[in-house]
């Protein structure tokens, strides 16, 4: 049998007519030792771990028996291995094996025999892809994938490409790493329009870190035969999705504490923050019902990144000055309302009230042209009433 790439080969010897017991096997093609479980010697060769008990399972198709036996053994996190699947069994004389029903072959039960049988052992690694999408009950997310070293048994990997996951679900992809390395790529594709991929977080990639580029994770699995514990054979990646939030937050303030005269200035500051999770393009503006607001044309640099995009968590400060009118003094306060906007996103409305100082004051100057009297006569008086305060007064009455 011609060795396949990424495969280690072992032989099991038996005498014609003997049950197809499987000897403890190693790299010696003439090994004819007594019956042992599959993967046992591999496990011992890797880390002297406990021998794993592996039964043989055959199908009822005679043609299956005429192919090679392929064991798929998973390199565990501590260097151990475990059987994952059995594909077929190769014998020198097909006529000896003629199963009629599905059977499980153990050390004391077998129907087949041969002089020599080659066994392919695939050492495989695993990539687990998990989906986290809070609030996404029932929402499907698609994942396209590639695997440059798939195992012999296709049933180990997803049947679909792309496959679909929902919140809390996961999928496993296996790759043969017997020759050293394998590369698996996972791309979240066709992300629903109301969702975004926030992050990809991976564990188990201490040897070769996962390469994350946008919505794609490139995972390298590596088997180190000389030091299996140093293998990178089990990587777990979580794709974290969140609902898209396009939001602005406005915080309007003023250092002005009061006013008392027409023309007094009230200075306003407007802190506009991208409180969502997607970028918003400039221009960013503020509409105020009392003043004309001036805003920067870009994010202004540090601590922002210095472009014309207001990224999530970035803020800009706008400003305006309002000159107090007599009507404001008469009212005793100035309240104005503002709203920020970028693209089609509007912020919360925010208002500030500045209290004015009211000083109502009247003065009266009384006068008369009559300076003296020598007989009874009418005296005429004049009253000059002045508003010496800062508020408009109406309904003035004068008594004398």
PDB file of N, CA and C in Angstrom, residues 55-92:
ATOM      1  N   UNK A  55     -12.180  -0.866  20.172  1.00  0.00           N
ATOM      2  CA  UNK A  55     -12.752  -1.991  19.426  1.00  0.00           C
ATOM      3  C   UNK A  55     -12.785  -1.682  17.933  1.00  0.00           C
ATOM      4  N   UNK A  56     -12.866  -2.728  17.130  1.00  0.00           N
ATOM      5  CA  UNK A  56     -12.991  -2.591  15.683  1.00  0.00           C
ATOM      6  C   UNK A  56     -14.459  -2.646  15.294  1.00  0.00           C
ATOM      7  N   UNK A  57     -14.884  -1.789  14.433  1.00  0.00           N
ATOM      8  CA  UNK A  57     -16.261  -1.813  13.950  1.00  0.00           C
ATOM      9  C   UNK A  57     -16.250  -1.911  12.432  1.00  0.00           C
ATOM     10  N   UNK A  58     -16.927  -2.921  11.881  1.00  0.00           N
ATOM     11  CA  UNK A  58     -16.961  -3.148  10.440  1.00  0.00           C
ATOM     12  C   UNK A  58     -18.361  -2.946   9.899  1.00  0.00           C
ATOM     13  N   UNK A  59     -18.448  -2.538   8.657  1.00  0.00           N
ATOM     14  CA  UNK A  59     -19.731  -2.469   7.985  1.00  0.00           C
ATOM     15  C   UNK A  59     -20.026  -3.772   7.268  1.00  0.00           C
ATOM     16  N   UNK A  60     -21.183  -3.849   6.622  1.00  0.00           N
ATOM     17  CA  UNK A  60     -21.569  -5.104   5.974  1.00  0.00           C
ATOM     18  C   UNK A  60     -21.298  -5.090   4.480  1.00  0.00           C
ATOM     19  N   UNK A  61     -20.502  -4.150   4.008  1.00  0.00           N
ATOM     20  CA  UNK A  61     -20.152  -4.095   2.595  1.00  0.00           C
ATOM     21  C   UNK A  61     -18.806  -4.786   2.412  1.00  0.00           C
ATOM     22  N   UNK A  62     -18.752  -5.936   1.699  1.00  0.00           N
ATOM     23  CA  UNK A  62     -17.474  -6.651   1.552  1.00  0.00           C
ATOM     24  C   UNK A  62     -16.379  -5.807   0.912  1.00  0.00           C
ATOM     25  N   UNK A  63     -16.779  -4.862   0.067  1.00  0.00           N
ATOM     26  CA  UNK A  63     -15.751  -4.065  -0.603  1.00  0.00           C
ATOM     27  C   UNK A  63     -14.986  -3.200   0.383  1.00  0.00           C
ATOM     28  N   UNK A  64     -15.628  -2.875   1.478  1.00  0.00           N
ATOM     29  CA  UNK A  64     -14.950  -2.067   2.485  1.00  0.00           C
ATOM     30  C   UNK A  64     -13.752  -2.813   3.038  1.00  0.00           C
ATOM     31  N   UNK A  65     -13.863  -4.111   3.133  1.00  0.00           N
ATOM     32  CA  UNK A  65     -12.787  -4.900   3.714  1.00  0.00           C
ATOM     33  C   UNK A  65     -11.568  -4.980   2.811  1.00  0.00           C
ATOM     34  N   UNK A  66     -11.732  -4.630   1.567  1.00  0.00           N
ATOM     35  CA  UNK A  66     -10.622  -4.742   0.624  1.00  0.00           C
ATOM     36  C   UNK A  66      -9.792  -3.474   0.538  1.00  0.00           C
ATOM     37  N   UNK A  67     -10.095  -2.504   1.393  1.00  0.00           N
ATOM     38  CA  UNK A  67      -9.295  -1.289   1.452  1.00  0.00           C
ATOM     39  C   UNK A  67      -8.404  -1.309   2.670  1.00  0.00           C
ATOM     40  N   UNK A  68      -7.640  -0.272   2.862  1.00  0.00           N
ATOM     41  CA  UNK A  68      -6.749  -0.233   4.039  1.00  0.00           C
ATOM     42  C   UNK A  68      -7.522   0.123   5.307  1.00  0.00           C
ATOM     43  N   UNK A  69      -7.024  -0.335   6.411  1.00  0.00           N
ATOM     44  CA  UNK A  69      -7.549   0.112   7.691  1.00  0.00           C
ATOM     45  C   UNK A  69      -6.959   1.481   7.991  1.00  0.00           C
ATOM     46  N   UNK A  70      -7.789   2.435   8.288  1.00  0.00           N
ATOM     47  CA  UNK A  70      -7.298   3.762   8.646  1.00  0.00           C
ATOM     48  C   UNK A  70      -7.840   4.134  10.016  1.00  0.00           C
ATOM     49  N   UNK A  71      -6.943   4.343  10.935  1.00  0.00           N
ATOM     50  CA  UNK A  71      -7.323   4.801  12.263  1.00  0.00           C
ATOM     51  C   UNK A  71      -7.067   6.295  12.336  1.00  0.00           C
ATOM     52  N   UNK A  72      -8.005   7.009  12.882  1.00  0.00           N
ATOM     53  CA  UNK A  72      -7.810   8.441  13.076  1.00  0.00           C
ATOM     54  C   UNK A  72      -7.670   8.696  14.566  1.00  0.00           C
ATOM     55  N   UNK A  73      -6.491   9.068  14.991  1.00  0.00           N
ATOM     56  CA  UNK A  73      -6.216   9.251  16.408  1.00  0.00           C
ATOM     57  C   UNK A  73      -6.007  10.728  16.703  1.00  0.00           C
ATOM     58  N   UNK A  74      -6.670  11.217  17.723  1.00  0.00           N
ATOM     59  CA  UNK A  74      -6.585  12.636  18.046  1.00  0.00           C
ATOM     60  C   UNK A  74      -5.485  12.892  19.058  1.00  0.00           C
ATOM     61  N   UNK A  75      -4.628  13.841  18.757  1.00  0.00           N
ATOM     62  CA  UNK A  75      -3.591  14.238  19.699  1.00  0.00           C
ATOM     63  C   UNK A  75      -4.240  15.053  20.806  1.00  0.00           C
ATOM     64  N   UNK A  76      -4.231  14.508  22.000  1.00  0.00           N
ATOM     65  CA  UNK A  76      -4.910  15.178  23.094  1.00  0.00           C
ATOM     66  C   UNK A  76      -4.099  16.331  23.638  1.00  0.00           C
ATOM     67  N   UNK A  77      -4.690  17.124  24.517  1.00  0.00           N
ATOM     68  CA  UNK A  77      -3.997  18.309  25.044  1.00  0.00           C
ATOM     69  C   UNK A  77      -2.758  17.977  25.858  1.00  0.00           C
ATOM     70  N   UNK A  78      -2.660  16.710  26.376  1.00  0.00           N
ATOM     71  CA  UNK A  78      -1.468  16.325  27.124  1.00  0.00           C
ATOM     72  C   UNK A  78      -0.580  15.394  26.319  1.00  0.00           C
ATOM     73  N   UNK A  79      -0.844  15.279  25.032  1.00  0.00           N
ATOM     74  CA  UNK A  79      -0.015  14.430  24.188  1.00  0.00           C
ATOM     75  C   UNK A  79      -0.588  13.060  23.970  1.00  0.00           C
ATOM     76  N   UNK A  80      -1.672  12.688  24.645  1.00  0.00           N
ATOM     77  CA  UNK A  80      -2.276  11.390  24.440  1.00  0.00           C
ATOM     78  C   UNK A  80      -3.036  11.343  23.139  1.00  0.00           C
ATOM     79  N   UNK A  81      -3.473  10.145  22.757  1.00  0.00           N
ATOM     80  CA  UNK A  81      -4.256  10.014  21.526  1.00  0.00           C
ATOM     81  C   UNK A  81      -5.499   9.189  21.833  1.00  0.00           C
ATOM     82  N   UNK A  82      -6.498   9.342  21.005  1.00  0.00           N
ATOM     83  CA  UNK A  82      -7.673   8.510  21.122  1.00  0.00           C
ATOM     84  C   UNK A  82      -8.189   8.197  19.730  1.00  0.00           C
ATOM     85  N   UNK A  83      -8.749   7.033  19.569  1.00  0.00           N
ATOM     86  CA  UNK A  83      -9.296   6.628  18.274  1.00  0.00           C
ATOM     87  C   UNK A  83     -10.520   7.462  17.954  1.00  0.00           C
ATOM     88  N   UNK A  84     -10.603   7.935  16.726  1.00  0.00           N
ATOM     89  CA  UNK A  84     -11.778   8.706  16.335  1.00  0.00           C
ATOM     90  C   UNK A  84     -12.650   7.994  15.324  1.00  0.00           C
ATOM     91  N   UNK A  85     -12.039   7.231  14.409  1.00  0.00           N
ATOM     92  CA  UNK A  85     -12.879   6.508  13.455  1.00  0.00           C
ATOM     93  C   UNK A  85     -12.086   5.387  12.813  1.00  0.00           C
ATOM     94  N   UNK A  86     -12.791   4.436  12.265  1.00  0.00           N
ATOM     95  CA  UNK A  86     -12.198   3.340  11.515  1.00  0.00           C
ATOM     96  C   UNK A  86     -12.857   3.315  10.145  1.00  0.00           C
ATOM     97  N   UNK A  87     -12.047   3.421   9.086  1.00  0.00           N
ATOM     98  CA  UNK A  87     -12.621   3.527   7.753  1.00  0.00           C
ATOM     99  C   UNK A  87     -12.738   2.163   7.081  1.00  0.00           C
ATOM    100  N   UNK A  88     -11.663   1.382   7.043  1.00  0.00           N
ATOM    101  CA  UNK A  88     -11.730   0.110   6.322  1.00  0.00           C
ATOM    102  C   UNK A  88     -10.605  -0.819   6.768  1.00  0.00           C
ATOM    103  N   UNK A  89     -10.629  -1.999   6.253  1.00  0.00           N
ATOM    104  CA  UNK A  89      -9.690  -3.057   6.673  1.00  0.00           C
ATOM    105  C   UNK A  89      -9.122  -3.731   5.426  1.00  0.00           C
ATOM    106  N   UNK A  90      -7.802  -3.857   5.372  1.00  0.00           N
ATOM    107  CA  UNK A  90      -7.143  -4.415   4.199  1.00  0.00           C
ATOM    108  C   UNK A  90      -6.624  -5.817   4.522  1.00  0.00           C
ATOM    109  N   UNK A  91      -6.995  -6.796   3.724  1.00  0.00           N
ATOM    110  CA  UNK A  91      -6.501  -8.165   3.926  1.00  0.00           C
ATOM    111  C   UNK A  91      -5.922  -8.674   2.617  1.00  0.00           C
ATOM    112  N   UNK A  92      -5.001  -9.652   2.727  1.00  0.00           N
ATOM    113  CA  UNK A  92      -4.331 -10.167   1.520  1.00  0.00           C
ATOM    114  C   UNK A  92      -5.240 -11.053   0.696  1.00  0.00           C
TER     115      UNK A  92
END
